PDB file of C-alpha atoms and ligand atoms in Angstrom:
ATOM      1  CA  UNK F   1    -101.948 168.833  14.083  1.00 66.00           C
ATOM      2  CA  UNK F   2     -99.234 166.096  14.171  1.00 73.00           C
ATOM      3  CA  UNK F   3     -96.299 165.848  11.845  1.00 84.00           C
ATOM      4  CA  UNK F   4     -95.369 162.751  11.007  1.00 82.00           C
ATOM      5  CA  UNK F   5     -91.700 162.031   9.565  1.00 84.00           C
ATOM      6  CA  UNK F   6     -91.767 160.019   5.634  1.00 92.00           C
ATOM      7  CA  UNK F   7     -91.136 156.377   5.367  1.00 95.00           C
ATOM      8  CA  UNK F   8     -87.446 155.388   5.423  1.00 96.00           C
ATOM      9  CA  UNK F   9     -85.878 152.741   2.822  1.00 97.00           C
ATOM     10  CA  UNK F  10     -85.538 150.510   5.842  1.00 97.00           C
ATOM     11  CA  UNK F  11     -89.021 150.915   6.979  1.00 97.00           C
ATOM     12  CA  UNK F  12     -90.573 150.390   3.521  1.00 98.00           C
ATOM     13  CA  UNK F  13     -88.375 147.237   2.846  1.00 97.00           C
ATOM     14  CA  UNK F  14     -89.866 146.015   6.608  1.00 98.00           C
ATOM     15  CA  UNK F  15     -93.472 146.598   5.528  1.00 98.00           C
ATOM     16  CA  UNK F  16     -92.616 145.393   2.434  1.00 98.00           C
ATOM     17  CA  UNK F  17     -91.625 141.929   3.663  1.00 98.00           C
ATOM     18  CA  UNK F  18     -94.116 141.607   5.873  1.00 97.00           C
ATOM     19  CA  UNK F  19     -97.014 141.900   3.495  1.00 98.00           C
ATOM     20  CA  UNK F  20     -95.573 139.548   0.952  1.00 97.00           C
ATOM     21  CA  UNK F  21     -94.930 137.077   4.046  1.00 96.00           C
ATOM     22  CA  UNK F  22     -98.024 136.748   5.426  1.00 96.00           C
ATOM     23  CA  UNK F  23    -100.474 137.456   2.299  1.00 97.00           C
ATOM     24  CA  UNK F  24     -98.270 137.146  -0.675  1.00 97.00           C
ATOM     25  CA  UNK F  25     -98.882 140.468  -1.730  1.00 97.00           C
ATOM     26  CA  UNK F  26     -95.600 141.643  -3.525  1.00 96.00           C
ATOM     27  CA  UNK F  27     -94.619 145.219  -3.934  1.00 96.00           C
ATOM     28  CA  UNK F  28     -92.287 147.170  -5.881  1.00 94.00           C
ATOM     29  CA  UNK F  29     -90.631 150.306  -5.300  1.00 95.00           C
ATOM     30  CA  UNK F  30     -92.309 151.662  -6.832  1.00 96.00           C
ATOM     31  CA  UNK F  31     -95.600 151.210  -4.372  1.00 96.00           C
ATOM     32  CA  UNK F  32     -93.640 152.912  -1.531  1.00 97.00           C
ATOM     33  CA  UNK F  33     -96.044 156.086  -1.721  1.00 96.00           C
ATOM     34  CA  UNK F  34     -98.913 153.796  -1.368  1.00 96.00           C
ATOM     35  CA  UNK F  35     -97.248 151.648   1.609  1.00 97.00           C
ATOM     36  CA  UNK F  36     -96.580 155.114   3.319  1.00 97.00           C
ATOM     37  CA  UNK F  37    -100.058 156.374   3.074  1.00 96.00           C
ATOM     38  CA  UNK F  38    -101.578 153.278   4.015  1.00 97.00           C
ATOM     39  CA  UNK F  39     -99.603 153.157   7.202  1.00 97.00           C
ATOM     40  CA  UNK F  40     -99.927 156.347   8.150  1.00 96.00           C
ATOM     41  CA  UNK F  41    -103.248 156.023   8.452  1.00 95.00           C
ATOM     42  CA  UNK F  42    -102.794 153.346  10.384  1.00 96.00           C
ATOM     43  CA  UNK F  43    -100.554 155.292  12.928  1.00 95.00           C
ATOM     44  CA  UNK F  44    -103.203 158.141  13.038  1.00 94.00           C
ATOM     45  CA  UNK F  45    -105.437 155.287  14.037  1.00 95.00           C
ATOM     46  CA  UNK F  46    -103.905 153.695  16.693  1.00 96.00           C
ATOM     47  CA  UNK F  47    -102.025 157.092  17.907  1.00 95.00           C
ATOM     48  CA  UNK F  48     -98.594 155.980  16.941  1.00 95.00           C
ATOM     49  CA  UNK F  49     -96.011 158.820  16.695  1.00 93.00           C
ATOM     50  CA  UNK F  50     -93.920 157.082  13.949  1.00 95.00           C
ATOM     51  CA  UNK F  51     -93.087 154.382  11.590  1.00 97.00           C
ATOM     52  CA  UNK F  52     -90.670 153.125  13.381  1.00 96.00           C
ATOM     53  CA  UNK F  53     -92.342 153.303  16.954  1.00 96.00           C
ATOM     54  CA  UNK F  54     -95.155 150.689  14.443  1.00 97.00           C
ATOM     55  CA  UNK F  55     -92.287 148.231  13.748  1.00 98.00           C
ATOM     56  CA  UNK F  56     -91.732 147.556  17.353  1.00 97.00           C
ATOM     57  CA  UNK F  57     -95.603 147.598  18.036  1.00 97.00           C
ATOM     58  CA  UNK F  58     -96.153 144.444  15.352  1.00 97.00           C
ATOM     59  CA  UNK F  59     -93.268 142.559  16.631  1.00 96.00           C
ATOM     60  CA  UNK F  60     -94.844 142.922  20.368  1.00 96.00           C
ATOM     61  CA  UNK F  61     -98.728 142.281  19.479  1.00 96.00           C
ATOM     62  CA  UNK F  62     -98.929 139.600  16.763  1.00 93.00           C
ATOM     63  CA  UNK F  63    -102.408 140.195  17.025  1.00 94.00           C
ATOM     64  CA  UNK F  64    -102.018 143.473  15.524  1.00 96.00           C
ATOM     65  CA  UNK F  65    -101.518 141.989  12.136  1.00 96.00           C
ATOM     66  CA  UNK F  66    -104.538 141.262  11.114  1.00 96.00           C
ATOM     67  CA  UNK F  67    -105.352 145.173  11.251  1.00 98.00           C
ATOM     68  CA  UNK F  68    -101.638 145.788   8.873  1.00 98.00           C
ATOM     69  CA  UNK F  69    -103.077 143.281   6.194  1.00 98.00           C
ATOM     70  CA  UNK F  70    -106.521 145.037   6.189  1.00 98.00           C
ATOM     71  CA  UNK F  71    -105.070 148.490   5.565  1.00 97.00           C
ATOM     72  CA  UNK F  72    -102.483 146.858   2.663  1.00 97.00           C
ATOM     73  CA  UNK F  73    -105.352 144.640   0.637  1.00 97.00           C
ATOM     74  CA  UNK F  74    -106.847 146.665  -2.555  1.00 97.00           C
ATOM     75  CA  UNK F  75    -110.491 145.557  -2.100  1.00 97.00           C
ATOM     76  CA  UNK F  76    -112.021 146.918  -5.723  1.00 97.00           C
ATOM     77  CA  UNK F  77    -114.978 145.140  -6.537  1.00 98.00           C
ATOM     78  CA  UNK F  78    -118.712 145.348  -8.004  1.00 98.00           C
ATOM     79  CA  UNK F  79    -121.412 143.350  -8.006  1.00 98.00           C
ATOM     80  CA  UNK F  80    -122.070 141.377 -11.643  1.00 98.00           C
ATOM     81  CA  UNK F  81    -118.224 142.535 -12.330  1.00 98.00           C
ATOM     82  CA  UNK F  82    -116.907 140.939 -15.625  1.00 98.00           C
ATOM     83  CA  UNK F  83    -120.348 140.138 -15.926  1.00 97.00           C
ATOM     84  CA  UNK F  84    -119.646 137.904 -19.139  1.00 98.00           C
ATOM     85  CA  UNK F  85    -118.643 135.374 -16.326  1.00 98.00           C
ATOM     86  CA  UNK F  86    -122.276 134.831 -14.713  1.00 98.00           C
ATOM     87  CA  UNK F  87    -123.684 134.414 -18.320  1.00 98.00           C
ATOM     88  CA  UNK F  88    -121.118 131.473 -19.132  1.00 98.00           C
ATOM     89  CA  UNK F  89    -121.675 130.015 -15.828  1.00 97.00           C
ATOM     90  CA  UNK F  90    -125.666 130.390 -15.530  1.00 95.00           C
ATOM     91  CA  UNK F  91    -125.306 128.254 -19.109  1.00 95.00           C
ATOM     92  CA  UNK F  92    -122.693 126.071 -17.849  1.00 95.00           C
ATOM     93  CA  UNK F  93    -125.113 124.999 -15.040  1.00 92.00           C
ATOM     94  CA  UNK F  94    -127.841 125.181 -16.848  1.00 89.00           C
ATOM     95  CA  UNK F  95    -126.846 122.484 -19.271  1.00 89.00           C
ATOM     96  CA  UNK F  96    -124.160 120.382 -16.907  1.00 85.00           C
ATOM     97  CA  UNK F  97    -124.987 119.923 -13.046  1.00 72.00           C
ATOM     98  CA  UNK F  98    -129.048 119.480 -13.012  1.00 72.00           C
ATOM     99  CA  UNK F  99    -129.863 117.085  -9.925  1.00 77.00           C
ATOM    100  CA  UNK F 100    -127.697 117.514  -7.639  1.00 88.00           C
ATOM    101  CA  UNK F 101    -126.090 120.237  -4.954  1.00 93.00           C
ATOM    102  CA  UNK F 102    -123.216 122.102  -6.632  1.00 94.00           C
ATOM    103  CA  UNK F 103    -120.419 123.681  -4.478  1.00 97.00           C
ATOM    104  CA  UNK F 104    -119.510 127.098  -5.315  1.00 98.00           C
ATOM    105  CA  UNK F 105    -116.413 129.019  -3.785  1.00 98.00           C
ATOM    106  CA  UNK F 106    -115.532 133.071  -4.019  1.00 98.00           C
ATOM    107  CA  UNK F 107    -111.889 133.011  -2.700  1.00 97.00           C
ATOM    108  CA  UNK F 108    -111.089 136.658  -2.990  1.00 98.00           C
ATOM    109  CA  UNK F 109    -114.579 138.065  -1.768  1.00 98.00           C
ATOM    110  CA  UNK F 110    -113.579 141.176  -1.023  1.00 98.00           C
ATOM    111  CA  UNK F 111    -116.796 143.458   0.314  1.00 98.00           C
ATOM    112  CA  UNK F 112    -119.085 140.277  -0.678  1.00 98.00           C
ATOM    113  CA  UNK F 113    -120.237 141.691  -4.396  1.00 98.00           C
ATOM    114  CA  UNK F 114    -118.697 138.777  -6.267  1.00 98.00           C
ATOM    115  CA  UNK F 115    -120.651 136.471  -3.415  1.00 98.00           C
ATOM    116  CA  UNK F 116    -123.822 137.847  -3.424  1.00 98.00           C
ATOM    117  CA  UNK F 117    -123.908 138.224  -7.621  1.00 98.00           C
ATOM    118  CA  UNK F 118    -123.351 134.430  -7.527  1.00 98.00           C
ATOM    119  CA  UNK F 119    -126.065 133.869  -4.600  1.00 98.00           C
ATOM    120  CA  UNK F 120    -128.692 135.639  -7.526  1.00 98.00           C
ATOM    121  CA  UNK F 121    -127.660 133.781 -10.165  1.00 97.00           C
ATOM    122  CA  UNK F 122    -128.123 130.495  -8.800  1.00 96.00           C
ATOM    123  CA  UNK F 123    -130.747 131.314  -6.488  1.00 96.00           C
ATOM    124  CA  UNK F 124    -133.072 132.291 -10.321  1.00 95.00           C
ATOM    125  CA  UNK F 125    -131.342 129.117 -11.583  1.00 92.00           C
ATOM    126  CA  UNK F 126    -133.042 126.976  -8.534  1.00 88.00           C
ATOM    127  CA  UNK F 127    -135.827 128.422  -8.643  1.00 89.00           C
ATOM    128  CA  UNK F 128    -136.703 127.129 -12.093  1.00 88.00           C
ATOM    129  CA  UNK F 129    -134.772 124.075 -11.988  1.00 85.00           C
ATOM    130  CA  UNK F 130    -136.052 122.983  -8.288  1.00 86.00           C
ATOM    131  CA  UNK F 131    -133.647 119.595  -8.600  1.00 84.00           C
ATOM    132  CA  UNK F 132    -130.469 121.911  -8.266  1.00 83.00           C
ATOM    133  CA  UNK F 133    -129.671 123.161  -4.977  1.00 92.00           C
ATOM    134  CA  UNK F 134    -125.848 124.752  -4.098  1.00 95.00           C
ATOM    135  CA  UNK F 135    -123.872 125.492  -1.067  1.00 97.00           C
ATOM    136  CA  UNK F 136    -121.819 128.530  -0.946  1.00 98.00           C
ATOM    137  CA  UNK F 137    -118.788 129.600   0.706  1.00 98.00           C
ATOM    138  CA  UNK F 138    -116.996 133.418   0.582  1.00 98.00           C
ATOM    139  CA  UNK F 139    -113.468 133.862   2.020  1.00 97.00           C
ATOM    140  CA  UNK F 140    -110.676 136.960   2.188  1.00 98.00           C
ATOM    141  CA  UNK F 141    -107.701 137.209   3.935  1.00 98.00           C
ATOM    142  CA  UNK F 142    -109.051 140.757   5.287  1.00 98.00           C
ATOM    143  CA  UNK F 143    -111.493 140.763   8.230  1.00 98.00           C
ATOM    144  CA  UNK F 144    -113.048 144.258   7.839  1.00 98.00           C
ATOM    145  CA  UNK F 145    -114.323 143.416   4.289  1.00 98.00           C
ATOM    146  CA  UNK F 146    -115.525 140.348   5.591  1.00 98.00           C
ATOM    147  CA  UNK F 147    -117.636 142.165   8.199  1.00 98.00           C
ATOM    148  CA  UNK F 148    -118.641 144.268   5.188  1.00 98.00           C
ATOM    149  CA  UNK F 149    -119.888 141.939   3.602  1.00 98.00           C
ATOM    150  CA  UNK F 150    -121.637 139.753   6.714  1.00 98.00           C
ATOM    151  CA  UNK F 151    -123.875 143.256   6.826  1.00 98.00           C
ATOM    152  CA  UNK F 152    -124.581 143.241   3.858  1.00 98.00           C
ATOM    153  CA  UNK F 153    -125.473 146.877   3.739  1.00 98.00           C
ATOM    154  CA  UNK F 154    -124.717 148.348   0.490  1.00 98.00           C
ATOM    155  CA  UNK F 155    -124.828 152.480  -0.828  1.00 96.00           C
ATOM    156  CA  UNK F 156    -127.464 153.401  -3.511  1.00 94.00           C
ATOM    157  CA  UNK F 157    -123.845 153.822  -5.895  1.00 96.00           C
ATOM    158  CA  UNK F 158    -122.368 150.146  -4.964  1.00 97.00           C
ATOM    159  CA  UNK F 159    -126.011 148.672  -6.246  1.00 97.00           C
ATOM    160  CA  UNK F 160    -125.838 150.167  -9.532  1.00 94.00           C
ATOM    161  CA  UNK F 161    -125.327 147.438 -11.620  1.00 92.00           C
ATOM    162  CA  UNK F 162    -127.582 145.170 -10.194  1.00 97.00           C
ATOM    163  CA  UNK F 163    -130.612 144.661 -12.696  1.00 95.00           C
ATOM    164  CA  UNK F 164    -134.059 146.178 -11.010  1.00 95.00           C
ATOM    165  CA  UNK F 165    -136.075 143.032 -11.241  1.00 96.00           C
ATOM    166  CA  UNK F 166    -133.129 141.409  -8.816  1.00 97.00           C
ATOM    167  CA  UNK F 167    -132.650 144.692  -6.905  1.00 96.00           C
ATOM    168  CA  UNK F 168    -136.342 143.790  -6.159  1.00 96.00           C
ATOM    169  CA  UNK F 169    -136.083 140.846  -5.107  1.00 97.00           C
ATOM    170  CA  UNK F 170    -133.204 140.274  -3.315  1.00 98.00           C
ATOM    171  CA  UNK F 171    -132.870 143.744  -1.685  1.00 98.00           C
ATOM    172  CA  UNK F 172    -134.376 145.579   0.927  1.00 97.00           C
ATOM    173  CA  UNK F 173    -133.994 149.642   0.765  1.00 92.00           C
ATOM    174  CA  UNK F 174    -133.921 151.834   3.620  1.00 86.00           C
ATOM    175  CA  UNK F 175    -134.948 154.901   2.023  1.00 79.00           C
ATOM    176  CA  UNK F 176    -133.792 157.268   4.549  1.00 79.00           C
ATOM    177  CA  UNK F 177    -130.347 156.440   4.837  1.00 76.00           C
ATOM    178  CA  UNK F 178    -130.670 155.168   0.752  1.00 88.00           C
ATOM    179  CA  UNK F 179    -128.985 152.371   1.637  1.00 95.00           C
ATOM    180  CA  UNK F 180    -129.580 148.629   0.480  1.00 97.00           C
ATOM    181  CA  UNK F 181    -129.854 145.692   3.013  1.00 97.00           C
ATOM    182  CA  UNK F 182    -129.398 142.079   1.082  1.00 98.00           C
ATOM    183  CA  UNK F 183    -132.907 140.518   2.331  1.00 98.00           C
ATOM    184  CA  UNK F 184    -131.699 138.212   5.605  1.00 97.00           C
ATOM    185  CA  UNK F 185    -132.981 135.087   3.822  1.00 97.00           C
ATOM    186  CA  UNK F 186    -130.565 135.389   1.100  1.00 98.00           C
ATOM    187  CA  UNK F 187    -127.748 136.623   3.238  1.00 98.00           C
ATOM    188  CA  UNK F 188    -127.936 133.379   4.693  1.00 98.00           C
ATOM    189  CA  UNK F 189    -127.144 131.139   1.709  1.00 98.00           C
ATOM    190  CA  UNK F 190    -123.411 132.810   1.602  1.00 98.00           C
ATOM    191  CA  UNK F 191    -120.700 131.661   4.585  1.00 98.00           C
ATOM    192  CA  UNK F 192    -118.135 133.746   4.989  1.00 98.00           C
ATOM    193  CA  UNK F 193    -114.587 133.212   6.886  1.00 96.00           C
ATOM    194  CA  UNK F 194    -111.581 134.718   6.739  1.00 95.00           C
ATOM    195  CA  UNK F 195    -108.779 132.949   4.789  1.00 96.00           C
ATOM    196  CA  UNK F 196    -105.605 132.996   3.026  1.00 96.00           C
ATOM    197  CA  UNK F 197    -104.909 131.765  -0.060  1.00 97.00           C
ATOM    198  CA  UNK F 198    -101.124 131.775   0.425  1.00 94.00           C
ATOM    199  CA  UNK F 199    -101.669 128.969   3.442  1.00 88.00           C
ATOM    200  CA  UNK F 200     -99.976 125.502   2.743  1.00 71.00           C
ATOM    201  CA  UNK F 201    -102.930 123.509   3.945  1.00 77.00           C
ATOM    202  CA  UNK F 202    -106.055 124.272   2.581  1.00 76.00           C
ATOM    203  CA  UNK F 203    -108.493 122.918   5.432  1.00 82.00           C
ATOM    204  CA  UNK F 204    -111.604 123.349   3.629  1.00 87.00           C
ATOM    205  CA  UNK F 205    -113.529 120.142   3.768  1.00 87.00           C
ATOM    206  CA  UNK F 206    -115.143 120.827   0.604  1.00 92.00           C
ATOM    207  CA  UNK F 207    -114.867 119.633  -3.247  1.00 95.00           C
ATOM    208  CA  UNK F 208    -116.025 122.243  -5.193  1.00 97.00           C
ATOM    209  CA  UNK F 209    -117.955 122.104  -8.646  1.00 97.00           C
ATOM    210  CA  UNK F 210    -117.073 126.434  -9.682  1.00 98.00           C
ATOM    211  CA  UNK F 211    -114.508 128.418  -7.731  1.00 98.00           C
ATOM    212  CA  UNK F 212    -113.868 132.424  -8.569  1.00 98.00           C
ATOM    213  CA  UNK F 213    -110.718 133.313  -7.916  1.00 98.00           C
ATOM    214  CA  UNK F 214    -110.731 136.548  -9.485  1.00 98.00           C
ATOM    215  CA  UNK F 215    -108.590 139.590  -9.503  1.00 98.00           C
ATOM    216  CA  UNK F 216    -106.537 138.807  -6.690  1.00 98.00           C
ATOM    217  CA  UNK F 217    -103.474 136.625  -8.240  1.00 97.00           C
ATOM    218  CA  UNK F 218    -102.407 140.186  -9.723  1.00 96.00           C
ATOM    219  CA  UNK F 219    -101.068 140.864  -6.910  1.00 96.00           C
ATOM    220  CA  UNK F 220     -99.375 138.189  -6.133  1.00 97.00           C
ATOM    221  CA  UNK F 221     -95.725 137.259  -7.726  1.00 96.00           C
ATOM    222  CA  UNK F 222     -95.409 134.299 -10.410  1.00 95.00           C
ATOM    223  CA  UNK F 223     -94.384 131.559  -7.427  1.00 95.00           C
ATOM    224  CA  UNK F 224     -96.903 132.097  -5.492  1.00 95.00           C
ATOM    225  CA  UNK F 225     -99.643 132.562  -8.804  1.00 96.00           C
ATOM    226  CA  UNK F 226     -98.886 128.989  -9.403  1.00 95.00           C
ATOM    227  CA  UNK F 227     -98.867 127.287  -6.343  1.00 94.00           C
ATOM    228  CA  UNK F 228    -102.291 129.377  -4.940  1.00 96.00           C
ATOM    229  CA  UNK F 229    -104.023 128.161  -8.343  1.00 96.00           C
ATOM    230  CA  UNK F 230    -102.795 124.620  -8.112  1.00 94.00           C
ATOM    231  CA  UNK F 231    -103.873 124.362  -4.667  1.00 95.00           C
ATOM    232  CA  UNK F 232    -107.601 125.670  -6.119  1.00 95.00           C
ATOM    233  CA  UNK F 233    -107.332 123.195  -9.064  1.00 96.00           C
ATOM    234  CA  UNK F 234    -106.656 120.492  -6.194  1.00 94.00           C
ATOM    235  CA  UNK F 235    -110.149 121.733  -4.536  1.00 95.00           C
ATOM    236  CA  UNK F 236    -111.689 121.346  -7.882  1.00 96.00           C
ATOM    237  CA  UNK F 237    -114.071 118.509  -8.744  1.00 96.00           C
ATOM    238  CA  UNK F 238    -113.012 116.960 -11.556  1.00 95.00           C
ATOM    239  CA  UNK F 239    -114.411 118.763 -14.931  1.00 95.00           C
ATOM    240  CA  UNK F 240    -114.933 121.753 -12.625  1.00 97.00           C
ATOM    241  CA  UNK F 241    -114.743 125.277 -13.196  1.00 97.00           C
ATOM    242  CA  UNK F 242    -112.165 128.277 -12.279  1.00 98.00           C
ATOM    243  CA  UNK F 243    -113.043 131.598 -13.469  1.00 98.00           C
ATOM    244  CA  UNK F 244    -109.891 133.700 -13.113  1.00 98.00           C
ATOM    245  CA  UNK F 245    -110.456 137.615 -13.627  1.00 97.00           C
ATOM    246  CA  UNK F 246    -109.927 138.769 -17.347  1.00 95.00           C
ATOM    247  CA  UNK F 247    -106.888 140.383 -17.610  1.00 92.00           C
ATOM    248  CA  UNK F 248    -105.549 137.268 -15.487  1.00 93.00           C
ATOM    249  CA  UNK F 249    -103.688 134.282 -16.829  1.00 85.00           C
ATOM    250  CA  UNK F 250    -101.286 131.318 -15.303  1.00 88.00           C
ATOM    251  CA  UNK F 251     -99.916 129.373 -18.829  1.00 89.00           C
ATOM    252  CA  UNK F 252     -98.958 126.528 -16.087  1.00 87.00           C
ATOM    253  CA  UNK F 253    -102.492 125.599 -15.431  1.00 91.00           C
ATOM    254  CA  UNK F 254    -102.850 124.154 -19.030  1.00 90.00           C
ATOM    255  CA  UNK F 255    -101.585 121.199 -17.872  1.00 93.00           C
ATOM    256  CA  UNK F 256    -104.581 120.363 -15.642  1.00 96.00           C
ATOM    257  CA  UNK F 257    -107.626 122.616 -17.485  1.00 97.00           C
ATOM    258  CA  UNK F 258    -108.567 123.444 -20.595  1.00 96.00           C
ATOM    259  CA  UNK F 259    -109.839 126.931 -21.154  1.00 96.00           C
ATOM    260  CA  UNK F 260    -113.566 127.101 -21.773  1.00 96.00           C
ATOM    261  CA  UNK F 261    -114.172 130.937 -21.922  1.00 96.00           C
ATOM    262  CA  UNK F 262    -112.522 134.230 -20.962  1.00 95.00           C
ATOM    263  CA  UNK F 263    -110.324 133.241 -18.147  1.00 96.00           C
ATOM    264  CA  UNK F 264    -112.885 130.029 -17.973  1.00 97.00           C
ATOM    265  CA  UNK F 265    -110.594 127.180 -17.086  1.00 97.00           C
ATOM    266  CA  UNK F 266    -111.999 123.487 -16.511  1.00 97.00           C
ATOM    267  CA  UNK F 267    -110.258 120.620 -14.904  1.00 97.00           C
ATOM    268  CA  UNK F 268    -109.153 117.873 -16.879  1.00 96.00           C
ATOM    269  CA  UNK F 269    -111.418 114.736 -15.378  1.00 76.00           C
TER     270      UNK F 269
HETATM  271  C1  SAM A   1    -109.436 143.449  -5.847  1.00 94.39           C
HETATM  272  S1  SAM A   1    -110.239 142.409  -4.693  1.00 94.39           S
HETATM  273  C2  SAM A   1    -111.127 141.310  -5.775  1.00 94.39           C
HETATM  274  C3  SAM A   1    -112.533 141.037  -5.287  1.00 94.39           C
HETATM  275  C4  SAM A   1    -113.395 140.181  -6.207  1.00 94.39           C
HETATM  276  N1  SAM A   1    -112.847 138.851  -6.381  1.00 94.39           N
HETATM  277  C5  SAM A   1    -113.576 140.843  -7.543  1.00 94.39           C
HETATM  278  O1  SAM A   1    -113.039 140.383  -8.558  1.00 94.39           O
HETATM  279  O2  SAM A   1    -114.273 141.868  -7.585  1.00 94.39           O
HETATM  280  C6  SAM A   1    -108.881 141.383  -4.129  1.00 94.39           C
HETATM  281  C7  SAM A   1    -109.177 140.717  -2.784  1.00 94.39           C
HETATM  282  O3  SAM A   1    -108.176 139.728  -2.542  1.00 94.39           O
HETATM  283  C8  SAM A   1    -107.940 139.685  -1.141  1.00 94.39           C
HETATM  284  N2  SAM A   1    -106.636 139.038  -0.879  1.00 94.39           N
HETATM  285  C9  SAM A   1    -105.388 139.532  -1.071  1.00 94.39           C
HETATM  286  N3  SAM A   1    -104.460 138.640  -0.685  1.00 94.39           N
HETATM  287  C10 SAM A   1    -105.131 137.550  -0.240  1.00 94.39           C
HETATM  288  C11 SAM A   1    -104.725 136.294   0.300  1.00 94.39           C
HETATM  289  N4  SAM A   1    -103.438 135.963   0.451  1.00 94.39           N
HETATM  290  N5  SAM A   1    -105.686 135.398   0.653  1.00 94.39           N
HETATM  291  C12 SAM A   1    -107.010 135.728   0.516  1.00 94.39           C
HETATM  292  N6  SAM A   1    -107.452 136.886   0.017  1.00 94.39           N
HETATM  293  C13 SAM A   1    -106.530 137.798  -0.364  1.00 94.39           C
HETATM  294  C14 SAM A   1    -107.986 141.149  -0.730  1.00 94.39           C
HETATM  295  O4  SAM A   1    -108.218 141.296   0.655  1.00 94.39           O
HETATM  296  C15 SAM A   1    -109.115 141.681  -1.611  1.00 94.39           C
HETATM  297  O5  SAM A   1    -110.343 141.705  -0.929  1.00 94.39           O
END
């Protein structure tokens, strides 16, 4: 079997830079474990003898960095996660946006959970209030979770959460392989496409009426917190809604939204 030699200072710091660079992901020392593991993989992958022999490889194939950010992203997620969120927002609908189509936006998918717990809600919603209808767009900076989540193919433990009478509905289960295929009509309701937060123009042609932005801006520094929510608030209809995760906060976006519930915030008209 291969030995591989550990990650240098030098080496870290160049991984290090990179990652913040291009996703905004910062990293402290004290993540250089993590980095190493991460990469090795990625040499073991793509049969690279060293770290070093990598850092020449991503300066000659830009295209290769697409696969770097994949293996750096922490992708955690469940379905119905911080599930307090889809009660205030199947009320918030419920009593604010009848008769018309609402724009919805997960912009740290991840695997698709957060996307597809949001296509249930409102598809139950719609289906007793037949004048709402919604449009609704998933996006990540990392393309295998994205292809994850186009599958839609989840294991009997990622399902879990989901209530039965949804699980019915929604899902089809190969019992064989125990897995759990989202049913193709309602895959179809969620677009997904790759995109970063951290880019300056934010070429989505959309307004939206609810975006989720949540548990991503933790790893991003205080800089970049601010200007990735600002740009959301921008994409924000006016009195819309930003659900940021729970332990996540950004004391500069009182200026523009006035918290409505647990990491709730709503844009001042
Ligand atoms: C921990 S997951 C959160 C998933 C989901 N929102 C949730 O709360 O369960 C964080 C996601 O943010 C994505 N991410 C990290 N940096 C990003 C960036 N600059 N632009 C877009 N997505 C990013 C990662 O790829 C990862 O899938």
């Amino acid at each position: 079997m291969q030995e591989y030699p550990s990650l240098k200072q030098t080496e870290f710091y160049f991984f290090r830079n990179l990652i913040k660079d291009t996703a905004g992901i910062s990293l402290d020392s004290s993540k250089k474990r993590l980095v190493e593991s991460r990469v090795l993989g990625l040499l073991k992958r793509k049969k690279i003898p060293n770290f070093d022999a990598y850092i020449e490889f991503l300066k000659t194939h830009p295209n290769e960095i697409d696969d770097f950010v994949n293996a750096m992203t922490t992708n955690l997620t469940s379905f119905f996660r911080e599930n307090s969120h889809f009660d205030h927002l199947t009320q918030h609908l419920t009593k604010n946006l009848r008769g018309r189509t609402i724009n919805v936006w997960s912009a740290a998918c991840s695997k698709g959970h957060e996307a597809y717990s949001l296509m249930m809600i409102l598809e139950d919603l719609f289906e007793v209030h037949t004048d709402l209808s919604y449009r609704l767009l998933a996006t990540d900076i990392n393309t295998d979770v994205l292809n994850k989540a186009s599958r839609a193919v989840y294991s009997e433990d990622e399902i879990k959460d989901i209530p039965r009478d949804k699980l019915k509905k929604f899902f089809d289960m190969n019992q064989n392989k125990k897995e759990f295929r989202i049913k193709p009509f309602y895959q179809s309701k969620v677009k997904f496409r790759q995109f970063n937060l951290l880019h300056p123009q934010y070429s989505i042609p959309l307004e939206f009426d609810i975006i989720f932005l949540r548990n991503v801006l933790i790893y991003f520094n205080e800089e970049d917190r601010i200007q990735v929510t600002n740009s959301l608030v921008d994409k924000l209809k006016p009195s819309g809604l930003m659900y940021l995760g729970h332990s996540e906060s950004v004391a500069e976006l009182r200026s523009r939204c006035q918290i409505v519930g647990n990491s709730v915030f709503q844009k001042i008209k």
